[in-house]
Coordinates of C-alpha atoms in Angstrom, one line a residue:
M455 CA 53.9 169.6 -3.3
S456 CA 51.4 167.4 -5.1
E457 CA 50.5 164.0 -3.5
T458 CA 52.4 161.1 -5.0
F459 CA 51.2 157.6 -5.6
K460 CA 52.8 154.4 -6.7
A461 CA 52.5 153.2 -10.3
I462 CA 53.9 150.6 -12.6
L463 CA 55.5 152.2 -15.7
V464 CA 56.4 150.2 -18.8
S465 CA 59.1 151.9 -20.9
R466 CA 61.1 151.1 -24.1
D467 CA 64.6 152.3 -25.1
A468 CA 65.9 153.3 -28.4
E469 CA 66.5 149.6 -29.3
K470 CA 62.9 148.9 -28.4
K471 CA 63.9 146.8 -25.4
Q472 CA 61.1 146.9 -22.8
S473 CA 61.5 147.5 -19.1
V474 CA 59.1 147.6 -16.2
A475 CA 59.5 149.6 -13.0
V476 CA 57.6 150.8 -10.0
T477 CA 57.7 154.6 -9.7
D478 CA 56.0 157.5 -8.0
L479 CA 53.6 159.7 -10.0
T480 CA 51.4 162.7 -9.3
E481 CA 48.0 163.6 -10.8
A482 CA 49.9 166.0 -13.1
D483 CA 51.5 163.0 -14.8
L484 CA 48.2 161.5 -15.8
M485 CA 46.8 161.7 -19.3
E486 CA 43.8 163.8 -20.4
G487 CA 40.3 163.0 -19.2
D488 CA 37.3 164.6 -17.5
V489 CA 37.1 162.2 -14.5
T490 CA 39.8 161.4 -12.0
I491 CA 39.4 158.2 -9.9
A492 CA 41.1 156.8 -6.8
V493 CA 41.7 153.3 -7.9
E494 CA 40.6 150.9 -5.1
A495 CA 40.9 147.5 -6.9
T496 CA 42.1 146.2 -10.2
T497 CA 43.0 142.8 -11.6
V498 CA 45.5 140.9 -13.7
N499 CA 44.1 139.8 -17.0
Y500 CA 45.8 137.7 -19.7
K501 CA 46.2 140.9 -21.8
D502 CA 47.9 142.6 -18.8
G503 CA 50.3 139.7 -18.6
L504 CA 51.1 140.1 -22.2
A505 CA 51.6 143.9 -21.7
I506 CA 54.0 143.6 -18.8
S507 CA 55.9 140.5 -20.1
G508 CA 56.2 142.1 -23.6
K509 CA 55.2 138.8 -25.2
A510 CA 52.7 140.5 -27.4
P511 CA 52.4 144.1 -28.7
V512 CA 49.6 145.2 -26.3
I513 CA 51.2 148.5 -25.4
R514 CA 51.1 151.0 -28.2
R515 CA 52.2 154.2 -26.4
W516 CA 55.5 154.6 -24.4
P517 CA 55.9 154.9 -21.5
L518 CA 52.6 153.6 -20.2
V519 CA 50.9 152.6 -17.0
P520 CA 49.3 149.2 -17.9
G521 CA 46.1 147.6 -16.4
I522 CA 43.0 147.4 -18.6
D523 CA 40.3 147.6 -15.9
F524 CA 39.7 149.1 -12.4
A525 CA 37.1 150.0 -9.9
G526 CA 37.2 153.0 -7.6
T527 CA 35.8 156.3 -6.4
V528 CA 35.6 159.5 -8.4
T529 CA 37.7 162.2 -6.8
S530 CA 36.9 165.0 -9.3
S531 CA 34.8 165.3 -12.5
S532 CA 33.8 167.8 -15.1
H533 CA 31.6 165.2 -16.9
A534 CA 27.9 165.6 -16.5
D535 CA 27.3 162.0 -15.5
W536 CA 29.8 161.8 -12.6
R537 CA 30.6 163.6 -9.4
A538 CA 33.0 163.1 -6.6
G539 CA 32.1 160.1 -4.5
D540 CA 30.6 158.0 -7.2
K541 CA 31.7 154.4 -7.4
V542 CA 32.6 153.4 -10.9
I543 CA 34.1 150.6 -13.1
L544 CA 36.2 150.8 -16.2
N545 CA 36.8 148.1 -18.8
G546 CA 38.7 148.5 -22.0
W547 CA 38.6 151.6 -24.3
G548 CA 42.3 151.3 -24.8
V549 CA 43.2 151.9 -21.2
G550 CA 46.4 150.0 -20.4
E551 CA 47.2 150.0 -24.1
T552 CA 47.2 153.6 -25.4
H553 CA 46.0 155.4 -22.2
F554 CA 47.4 155.2 -18.7
G555 CA 45.7 152.4 -17.0
A556 CA 44.9 150.8 -13.6
Y557 CA 48.2 150.0 -12.1
A558 CA 48.5 153.3 -10.3
G559 CA 46.8 154.9 -7.3
R560 CA 45.0 157.3 -9.5
A561 CA 43.5 157.2 -13.0
R562 CA 42.1 159.9 -15.3
V563 CA 39.8 158.9 -18.1
K564 CA 36.9 160.0 -20.2
G565 CA 33.6 159.8 -18.3
D566 CA 31.9 158.1 -21.3
W567 CA 34.2 155.1 -20.6
L568 CA 32.8 154.5 -17.1
V569 CA 29.8 152.5 -15.8
P570 CA 28.4 152.6 -12.3
L571 CA 29.4 150.0 -9.8
P572 CA 26.3 147.7 -9.4
Q573 CA 24.4 148.0 -6.1
G574 CA 25.6 145.5 -3.5
M575 CA 28.9 144.9 -5.3
S576 CA 32.2 146.2 -3.8
P577 CA 35.2 147.3 -5.9
H578 CA 36.9 144.1 -4.9
D579 CA 33.9 142.1 -6.1
A580 CA 33.8 144.0 -9.4
M581 CA 37.5 143.2 -10.1
A582 CA 36.9 139.5 -9.2
V583 CA 34.7 139.8 -12.3
G584 CA 36.9 142.2 -14.2
T585 CA 37.3 142.4 -17.9
A586 CA 37.5 138.6 -18.0
G587 CA 34.1 138.1 -16.3
Y588 CA 32.5 141.0 -18.2
T589 CA 33.7 139.3 -21.4
A590 CA 32.3 136.0 -20.3
M591 CA 28.9 137.7 -19.7
L592 CA 29.0 139.3 -23.2
C593 CA 29.6 135.7 -24.6
V594 CA 26.6 134.4 -22.6
M595 CA 24.4 137.2 -23.9
A596 CA 25.5 136.5 -27.5
L597 CA 24.6 132.8 -27.2
E598 CA 21.2 133.8 -25.7
R599 CA 20.5 136.2 -28.6
H600 CA 21.3 133.3 -31.0
G601 CA 18.8 131.1 -29.2
I602 CA 21.3 128.9 -27.5
L603 CA 19.4 128.3 -24.2
P604 CA 19.7 125.5 -21.7
D605 CA 17.1 123.3 -23.5
R606 CA 19.2 123.3 -26.7
G607 CA 21.8 121.0 -25.2
P608 CA 25.3 121.1 -23.6
V609 CA 27.6 124.1 -23.9
V610 CA 31.4 123.8 -23.9
V611 CA 33.8 126.3 -22.3
T612 CA 37.4 126.2 -23.4
G613 CA 40.3 127.5 -21.2
A614 CA 37.8 126.8 -18.4
A615 CA 40.3 127.3 -15.5
G616 CA 41.3 130.7 -16.7
G617 CA 39.6 134.0 -15.9
V618 CA 37.0 134.1 -18.7
G619 CA 36.4 130.4 -18.5
S620 CA 35.9 130.3 -14.8
V621 CA 33.3 133.0 -14.8
A622 CA 31.6 131.6 -17.9
V623 CA 31.3 128.2 -16.2
S624 CA 29.8 129.8 -13.1
I625 CA 27.3 132.0 -15.0
L626 CA 26.2 129.2 -17.4
S627 CA 25.7 126.7 -14.7
S628 CA 23.7 129.2 -12.6
L629 CA 21.4 129.7 -15.6
G630 CA 20.8 126.0 -15.9
Y631 CA 23.1 125.0 -18.7
H632 CA 24.9 121.6 -18.9
V633 CA 28.4 122.9 -19.0
I634 CA 31.3 120.9 -20.4
A635 CA 34.6 122.5 -19.2
S636 CA 37.8 122.0 -21.2
T637 CA 41.1 122.5 -19.5
G638 CA 44.7 121.6 -19.9
R639 CA 45.1 121.4 -16.1
N640 CA 43.5 118.1 -15.1
A641 CA 44.2 118.9 -11.4
E642 CA 41.6 121.7 -11.7
S643 CA 38.7 119.3 -12.3
P644 CA 37.4 119.6 -8.7
Y645 CA 37.6 123.4 -8.9
L646 CA 35.6 123.4 -12.2
I647 CA 33.0 120.9 -10.8
N648 CA 32.6 123.2 -7.8
L649 CA 31.9 126.1 -10.1
G650 CA 29.1 124.2 -11.7
A651 CA 30.7 122.2 -14.6
A652 CA 28.8 119.0 -15.3
E653 CA 31.7 117.4 -17.2
V654 CA 35.4 118.2 -17.5
I655 CA 37.4 117.2 -20.6
S656 CA 41.1 117.5 -21.4
R657 CA 42.1 120.2 -23.8
D658 CA 44.0 117.4 -25.6
E659 CA 40.7 116.3 -27.1
L660 CA 40.5 119.6 -28.9
A661 CA 44.2 120.4 -29.5
Q662 CA 44.9 118.4 -32.7
P663 CA 44.1 119.6 -36.2
A664 CA 40.3 119.5 -36.7
K665 CA 38.3 117.5 -39.1
P666 CA 36.0 119.6 -41.3
L667 CA 33.1 118.0 -39.4
A668 CA 33.2 115.8 -36.4
K669 CA 30.6 114.1 -34.2
E670 CA 28.1 116.7 -32.8
R671 CA 28.8 117.1 -29.1
W672 CA 27.4 120.5 -28.0
A673 CA 24.8 123.1 -29.0
G674 CA 27.2 126.0 -28.4
G675 CA 30.4 127.1 -26.8
I676 CA 32.5 129.9 -25.3
D677 CA 36.1 129.9 -26.6
A678 CA 39.0 131.8 -25.2
V679 CA 41.7 129.8 -26.9
G680 CA 41.4 130.1 -30.7
S681 CA 43.6 128.1 -33.1
H682 CA 43.0 124.3 -33.3
T683 CA 40.8 124.4 -30.2
L684 CA 38.2 126.7 -31.7
A685 CA 38.4 124.8 -35.0
N686 CA 37.5 121.6 -33.2
V687 CA 34.8 123.2 -31.1
L688 CA 33.2 124.5 -34.4
S689 CA 33.4 121.0 -36.0
M690 CA 31.7 119.4 -33.1
T691 CA 28.9 122.0 -32.7
S692 CA 25.4 120.6 -33.5
Y693 CA 23.1 121.9 -36.3
G694 CA 22.1 125.5 -35.9
G695 CA 24.5 126.0 -32.9
A696 CA 26.8 128.9 -32.2
V697 CA 30.2 129.5 -30.6
A698 CA 31.2 132.8 -29.0
A699 CA 34.9 133.5 -29.6
C700 CA 36.7 136.0 -27.3
G701 CA 40.3 135.0 -26.9
L702 CA 43.6 133.8 -28.4
A703 CA 45.4 131.9 -25.6
G704 CA 46.2 129.2 -28.0
G705 CA 46.9 131.4 -31.1
M706 CA 45.4 133.9 -33.4
D707 CA 45.0 131.4 -36.3
L708 CA 41.8 129.5 -37.1
P709 CA 42.7 126.4 -39.2
T710 CA 39.1 125.3 -40.1
S711 CA 36.9 124.9 -43.2
V712 CA 33.6 126.3 -44.2
A713 CA 31.9 123.0 -43.5
P714 CA 30.5 123.8 -40.0
F715 CA 28.9 127.0 -41.4
I716 CA 27.4 125.7 -44.7
L717 CA 26.6 122.1 -43.7
R718 CA 25.4 122.6 -40.2
G719 CA 24.4 126.2 -40.1
V720 CA 26.8 126.9 -37.2
S721 CA 27.5 130.5 -36.3
L722 CA 30.7 132.0 -35.1
L723 CA 30.0 135.0 -32.8
G724 CA 32.8 137.4 -32.4
I725 CA 33.0 139.1 -28.9
D726 CA 34.8 142.4 -28.4
S727 CA 34.9 143.8 -24.9
V728 CA 37.2 146.7 -25.5
M729 CA 34.9 149.0 -27.6
A730 CA 31.5 147.5 -26.7
P731 CA 28.8 150.2 -26.7
K732 CA 27.8 151.6 -23.3
A733 CA 24.3 150.2 -23.4
V734 CA 25.7 146.7 -23.9
R735 CA 28.2 147.3 -21.0
L736 CA 25.4 148.4 -18.7
E737 CA 23.3 145.4 -19.5
A738 CA 26.3 143.0 -19.0
W739 CA 27.1 144.5 -15.6
R740 CA 23.4 144.4 -14.7
R741 CA 23.3 140.7 -15.5
I742 CA 26.5 140.1 -13.6
G743 CA 24.8 141.6 -10.6
T744 CA 21.9 139.2 -10.9
D745 CA 23.3 136.0 -12.5
L746 CA 26.7 135.5 -10.9
D747 CA 26.9 133.9 -7.5
L748 CA 29.1 136.0 -5.3
Q749 CA 30.0 133.0 -3.2
K750 CA 31.3 131.2 -6.2
L751 CA 33.0 134.5 -7.3
A752 CA 35.0 134.4 -4.0
G753 CA 36.0 130.8 -4.7
L754 CA 37.4 131.5 -8.1
S755 CA 39.5 134.6 -7.2
T756 CA 42.8 135.1 -5.4
T757 CA 43.7 138.5 -3.8
I758 CA 47.1 140.1 -4.0
G759 CA 48.5 143.6 -3.3
F760 CA 50.0 146.2 -5.6
D761 CA 53.5 144.7 -5.1
G762 CA 52.4 141.3 -6.5
I763 CA 51.2 142.6 -9.9
I764 CA 54.4 142.1 -11.9
D765 CA 54.9 138.5 -10.7
A766 CA 51.2 137.7 -11.3
A767 CA 51.5 139.1 -14.8
H768 CA 54.3 136.7 -15.7
D769 CA 52.5 133.8 -14.0
I770 CA 49.2 134.3 -16.0
V771 CA 51.1 134.2 -19.3
D772 CA 52.9 131.0 -18.2
G773 CA 49.5 129.4 -17.4
K774 CA 50.1 129.3 -13.6
I775 CA 47.0 131.3 -12.6
R776 CA 43.7 129.7 -11.8
G777 CA 40.5 131.8 -12.1
R778 CA 40.8 135.5 -11.3
V779 CA 43.4 137.6 -9.5
V780 CA 42.1 140.7 -7.6
V781 CA 44.5 143.5 -6.7
D782 CA 43.5 145.5 -3.6
M783 CA 45.2 148.8 -4.1

């Protein structure tokens, strides 16, 4: 009899009512792919919370094993780049949305979706970074390409106590930026200062409908919130600045005007982590290996076991999670 492993399976009935259950699977139950991996660590991202809670249509195939990223060891491979024993990371590519994901003891995926685990980084470390941290690095790289370097002035990070925000604050501060952290949880100010934030502001300052242009406050920003928050960040960005947008925790709308773009030359940089080309992924993970302080990484992450995933998924959507959640499988 084939070896079984635990998995979280999200299903939907004829009335489209969603249910979540822990079940046993075998490798025969996995979807097509040319590399099979023993999942050693995963994480709970905001998108995973939406998938398990059903509060947004993240899952587009039923039933499905959720979980959009993992790190582990290759157990078998017919892909030229990978062989048994290789340590690998997966982020995105529709895993946990249309393809069985991380919340199982085994995963089978396309080898082209994988990147190598950086030297000196454990699977646990990689998932303390996870898709949220990898996305944060993509944002930092985008700002750098646009010339938003530390000498240009302060950079704001919204949703700073969340997964993307926490890693962004840590990376930016380690690179020498003056980081202004925006959060709705004032009690997290010491946490954000410890990560490297020079200032902490309340999200209330950015939550109201934005003026077309407001006083210039920062050279750039990383926004994981969207809606009025992003509109305000854009209106307060200085001439020639840029904002990297990567999230929608506050909503998918963007109630702004063209004023920041045509009167101040502000650029809005869209960041997609799901389908980013492999070369960009490799560079992002290389930079994570050199620019992210692993001691800070430990400070911004909490570790749970497989049995804690479902509760953590609901907590992250309810805004009860600080930083990153690592799941040791």
